[in-house]
Amino acid sequence: MSKQTENEALQSYNVLGAGTNVNGTLSSNGNLRIDGSFEGTLSIEGKLVVGHTGSLTGTVHCSSAEIEGRVKTDKMNVAGLLSLKGTSVVEGEITIQKLYIEQGAVFNGQCNMPEERV
């Protein structure tokens, strides 16, 4: 894949719309927005967004994530920033580089932040 094609893939969003329910394994070189529900394993090279009406249950690997809806995970690995919006409810074990939590967000679980080495 050419560099330009890779950049275009990372800028576009794949969308699971409201009312859509998916079970299984999903991987993408780009970004993903979930407004419906997903249960299974996600591997996203770009940004993961779980919208206000979205729900996600399973294992997650992504470069960054913005959560507005519900996430229940046994293991979530975010290479960069995890942003929990005021409407989010997150349960489970997360490993992240950076964390932003708005007032009103709910997080129940374990958070691991590996120490950055210079």
PDB file of C-alpha atoms in Angstrom:
ATOM      1  CA  MET A   1       0.000   0.000   0.000  1.00  0.00           C
ATOM      2  CA  SER A   2       1.432   3.395  -0.964  1.00  0.00           C
ATOM      3  CA  LYS A   3       2.037   6.082   1.659  1.00  0.00           C
ATOM      4  CA  GLN A   4      -0.784   8.230   0.213  1.00  0.00           C
ATOM      5  CA  THR A   5      -3.209   5.276   0.310  1.00  0.00           C
ATOM      6  CA  GLU A   6      -2.201   4.518   3.919  1.00  0.00           C
ATOM      7  CA  ASN A   7      -2.838   8.149   4.926  1.00  0.00           C
ATOM      8  CA  GLU A   8      -6.250   8.131   3.211  1.00  0.00           C
ATOM      9  CA  ALA A   9      -7.185   4.914   5.055  1.00  0.00           C
ATOM     10  CA  LEU A  10      -6.286   6.465   8.414  1.00  0.00           C
ATOM     11  CA  GLN A  11      -8.342   9.600   7.676  1.00  0.00           C
ATOM     12  CA  SER A  12     -11.524   7.737   6.692  1.00  0.00           C
ATOM     13  CA  TYR A  13     -13.986   6.196   9.154  1.00  0.00           C
ATOM     14  CA  ASN A  14     -15.645   2.811   8.985  1.00  0.00           C
ATOM     15  CA  VAL A  15     -19.017   3.125  10.729  1.00  0.00           C
ATOM     16  CA  LEU A  16     -21.227   0.631  12.539  1.00  0.00           C
ATOM     17  CA  GLY A  17     -24.455   2.625  12.588  1.00  0.00           C
ATOM     18  CA  ALA A  18     -27.117   2.742  15.292  1.00  0.00           C
ATOM     19  CA  GLY A  19     -29.218  -0.416  15.182  1.00  0.00           C
ATOM     20  CA  THR A  20     -26.333  -2.487  13.786  1.00  0.00           C
ATOM     21  CA  ASN A  21     -25.162  -5.457  15.887  1.00  0.00           C
ATOM     22  CA  VAL A  22     -21.904  -7.221  15.009  1.00  0.00           C
ATOM     23  CA  ASN A  23     -20.291 -10.264  16.665  1.00  0.00           C
ATOM     24  CA  GLY A  24     -16.835 -11.495  15.690  1.00  0.00           C
ATOM     25  CA  THR A  25     -13.378 -10.213  14.837  1.00  0.00           C
ATOM     26  CA  LEU A  26     -12.779  -6.941  13.044  1.00  0.00           C
ATOM     27  CA  SER A  27      -9.495  -5.385  11.943  1.00  0.00           C
ATOM     28  CA  SER A  28      -8.926  -2.166  10.027  1.00  0.00           C
ATOM     29  CA  ASN A  29      -6.024  -0.042   8.822  1.00  0.00           C
ATOM     30  CA  GLY A  30      -8.236   3.031   9.299  1.00  0.00           C
ATOM     31  CA  ASN A  31     -10.543   4.485  11.917  1.00  0.00           C
ATOM     32  CA  LEU A  32     -13.752   2.965  13.295  1.00  0.00           C
ATOM     33  CA  ARG A  33     -16.862   4.573  14.760  1.00  0.00           C
ATOM     34  CA  ILE A  34     -19.389   2.414  16.606  1.00  0.00           C
ATOM     35  CA  ASP A  35     -22.906   3.803  17.101  1.00  0.00           C
ATOM     36  CA  GLY A  36     -24.481   0.332  17.211  1.00  0.00           C
ATOM     37  CA  SER A  37     -23.054  -2.593  19.159  1.00  0.00           C
ATOM     38  CA  PHE A  38     -19.993  -4.766  18.681  1.00  0.00           C
ATOM     39  CA  GLU A  39     -19.012  -7.900  20.573  1.00  0.00           C
ATOM     40  CA  GLY A  40     -15.700  -9.639  19.908  1.00  0.00           C
ATOM     41  CA  THR A  41     -12.141  -8.627  19.063  1.00  0.00           C
ATOM     42  CA  LEU A  42     -11.165  -5.300  17.478  1.00  0.00           C
ATOM     43  CA  SER A  43      -7.783  -4.386  16.024  1.00  0.00           C
ATOM     44  CA  ILE A  44      -7.809  -0.807  14.717  1.00  0.00           C
ATOM     45  CA  GLU A  45      -4.661   0.935  13.463  1.00  0.00           C
ATOM     46  CA  GLY A  46      -6.383   4.315  13.624  1.00  0.00           C
ATOM     47  CA  LYS A  47      -8.812   5.923  16.056  1.00  0.00           C
ATOM     48  CA  LEU A  48     -11.701   4.079  17.678  1.00  0.00           C
ATOM     49  CA  VAL A  49     -14.816   6.112  18.540  1.00  0.00           C
ATOM     50  CA  VAL A  50     -17.680   4.592  20.510  1.00  0.00           C
ATOM     51  CA  GLY A  51     -20.551   7.033  20.057  1.00  0.00           C
ATOM     52  CA  HIS A  52     -23.177   7.966  22.639  1.00  0.00           C
ATOM     53  CA  THR A  53     -25.497   5.157  21.455  1.00  0.00           C
ATOM     54  CA  GLY A  54     -22.633   2.700  20.918  1.00  0.00           C
ATOM     55  CA  SER A  55     -21.623  -0.314  22.970  1.00  0.00           C
ATOM     56  CA  LEU A  56     -18.546  -2.486  22.755  1.00  0.00           C
ATOM     57  CA  THR A  57     -17.838  -5.756  24.545  1.00  0.00           C
ATOM     58  CA  GLY A  58     -14.570  -7.606  24.032  1.00  0.00           C
ATOM     59  CA  THR A  59     -10.856  -7.180  23.419  1.00  0.00           C
ATOM     60  CA  VAL A  60      -9.557  -3.971  21.820  1.00  0.00           C
ATOM     61  CA  HIS A  61      -6.252  -2.845  20.300  1.00  0.00           C
ATOM     62  CA  CYS A  62      -6.141   0.658  18.754  1.00  0.00           C
ATOM     63  CA  SER A  63      -3.904   3.701  18.368  1.00  0.00           C
ATOM     64  CA  SER A  64      -6.315   6.098  20.138  1.00  0.00           C
ATOM     65  CA  ALA A  65      -9.893   5.982  21.407  1.00  0.00           C
ATOM     66  CA  GLU A  66     -12.742   8.325  22.268  1.00  0.00           C
ATOM     67  CA  ILE A  67     -15.551   6.777  24.293  1.00  0.00           C
ATOM     68  CA  GLU A  68     -19.001   8.361  24.662  1.00  0.00           C
ATOM     69  CA  GLY A  69     -21.010   5.131  25.094  1.00  0.00           C
ATOM     70  CA  ARG A  70     -20.487   1.825  26.927  1.00  0.00           C
ATOM     71  CA  VAL A  71     -17.392  -0.396  26.853  1.00  0.00           C
ATOM     72  CA  LYS A  72     -16.960  -3.673  28.722  1.00  0.00           C
ATOM     73  CA  THR A  73     -13.552  -5.144  28.033  1.00  0.00           C
ATOM     74  CA  ASP A  74     -11.372  -7.912  29.366  1.00  0.00           C
ATOM     75  CA  LYS A  75      -8.375  -6.141  27.815  1.00  0.00           C
ATOM     76  CA  MET A  76      -8.142  -2.803  26.001  1.00  0.00           C
ATOM     77  CA  ASN A  77      -4.772  -1.587  24.685  1.00  0.00           C
ATOM     78  CA  VAL A  78      -4.580   2.006  23.449  1.00  0.00           C
ATOM     79  CA  ALA A  79      -1.183   3.039  22.080  1.00  0.00           C
ATOM     80  CA  GLY A  80      -1.894   6.767  22.574  1.00  0.00           C
ATOM     81  CA  LEU A  81      -4.724   8.768  24.151  1.00  0.00           C
ATOM     82  CA  LEU A  82      -7.891   7.286  25.641  1.00  0.00           C
ATOM     83  CA  SER A  83     -10.557   9.965  26.082  1.00  0.00           C
ATOM     84  CA  LEU A  84     -13.563   9.164  28.284  1.00  0.00           C
ATOM     85  CA  LYS A  85     -16.385  11.619  27.618  1.00  0.00           C
ATOM     86  CA  GLY A  86     -18.923  12.586  30.299  1.00  0.00           C
ATOM     87  CA  THR A  87     -21.489  10.065  29.011  1.00  0.00           C
ATOM     88  CA  SER A  88     -19.100   7.079  28.927  1.00  0.00           C
ATOM     89  CA  VAL A  89     -19.260   3.939  31.052  1.00  0.00           C
ATOM     90  CA  VAL A  90     -16.115   1.788  30.850  1.00  0.00           C
ATOM     91  CA  GLU A  91     -15.513  -1.498  32.682  1.00  0.00           C
ATOM     92  CA  GLY A  92     -12.426  -3.681  32.544  1.00  0.00           C
ATOM     93  CA  GLU A  93      -8.665  -3.638  32.210  1.00  0.00           C
ATOM     94  CA  ILE A  94      -7.103  -0.908  30.080  1.00  0.00           C
ATOM     95  CA  THR A  95      -3.484  -0.278  29.127  1.00  0.00           C
ATOM     96  CA  ILE A  96      -2.896   3.208  27.783  1.00  0.00           C
ATOM     97  CA  GLN A  97      -0.247   5.843  27.169  1.00  0.00           C
ATOM     98  CA  LYS A  98      -2.411   8.884  28.081  1.00  0.00           C
ATOM     99  CA  LEU A  99      -5.826   9.254  29.725  1.00  0.00           C
ATOM    100  CA  TYR A 100      -8.372  12.081  29.660  1.00  0.00           C
ATOM    101  CA  ILE A 101     -11.554  11.767  31.760  1.00  0.00           C
ATOM    102  CA  GLU A 102     -14.417  14.275  31.626  1.00  0.00           C
ATOM    103  CA  GLN A 103     -16.644  14.910  34.626  1.00  0.00           C
ATOM    104  CA  GLY A 104     -19.517  12.421  34.641  1.00  0.00           C
ATOM    105  CA  ALA A 105     -17.568   9.561  33.043  1.00  0.00           C
ATOM    106  CA  VAL A 106     -17.687   6.205  34.842  1.00  0.00           C
ATOM    107  CA  PHE A 107     -14.672   3.892  34.942  1.00  0.00           C
ATOM    108  CA  ASN A 108     -14.616   0.649  36.912  1.00  0.00           C
ATOM    109  CA  GLY A 109     -11.584  -1.543  36.476  1.00  0.00           C
ATOM    110  CA  GLN A 110      -7.826  -1.465  36.264  1.00  0.00           C
ATOM    111  CA  CYS A 111      -5.721   1.092  34.405  1.00  0.00           C
ATOM    112  CA  ASN A 112      -2.092   0.446  33.451  1.00  0.00           C
ATOM    113  CA  MET A 113       0.073   3.290  32.159  1.00  0.00           C
ATOM    114  CA  PRO A 114       3.546   2.085  31.246  1.00  0.00           C
ATOM    115  CA  GLU A 115       6.162   4.591  32.282  1.00  0.00           C
ATOM    116  CA  GLU A 116       7.636   6.461  29.326  1.00  0.00           C
ATOM    117  CA  ARG A 117      11.393   6.196  29.052  1.00  0.00           C
ATOM    118  CA  VAL A 118      13.450   8.969  27.450  1.00  0.00           C
TER     119      VAL A 118
END
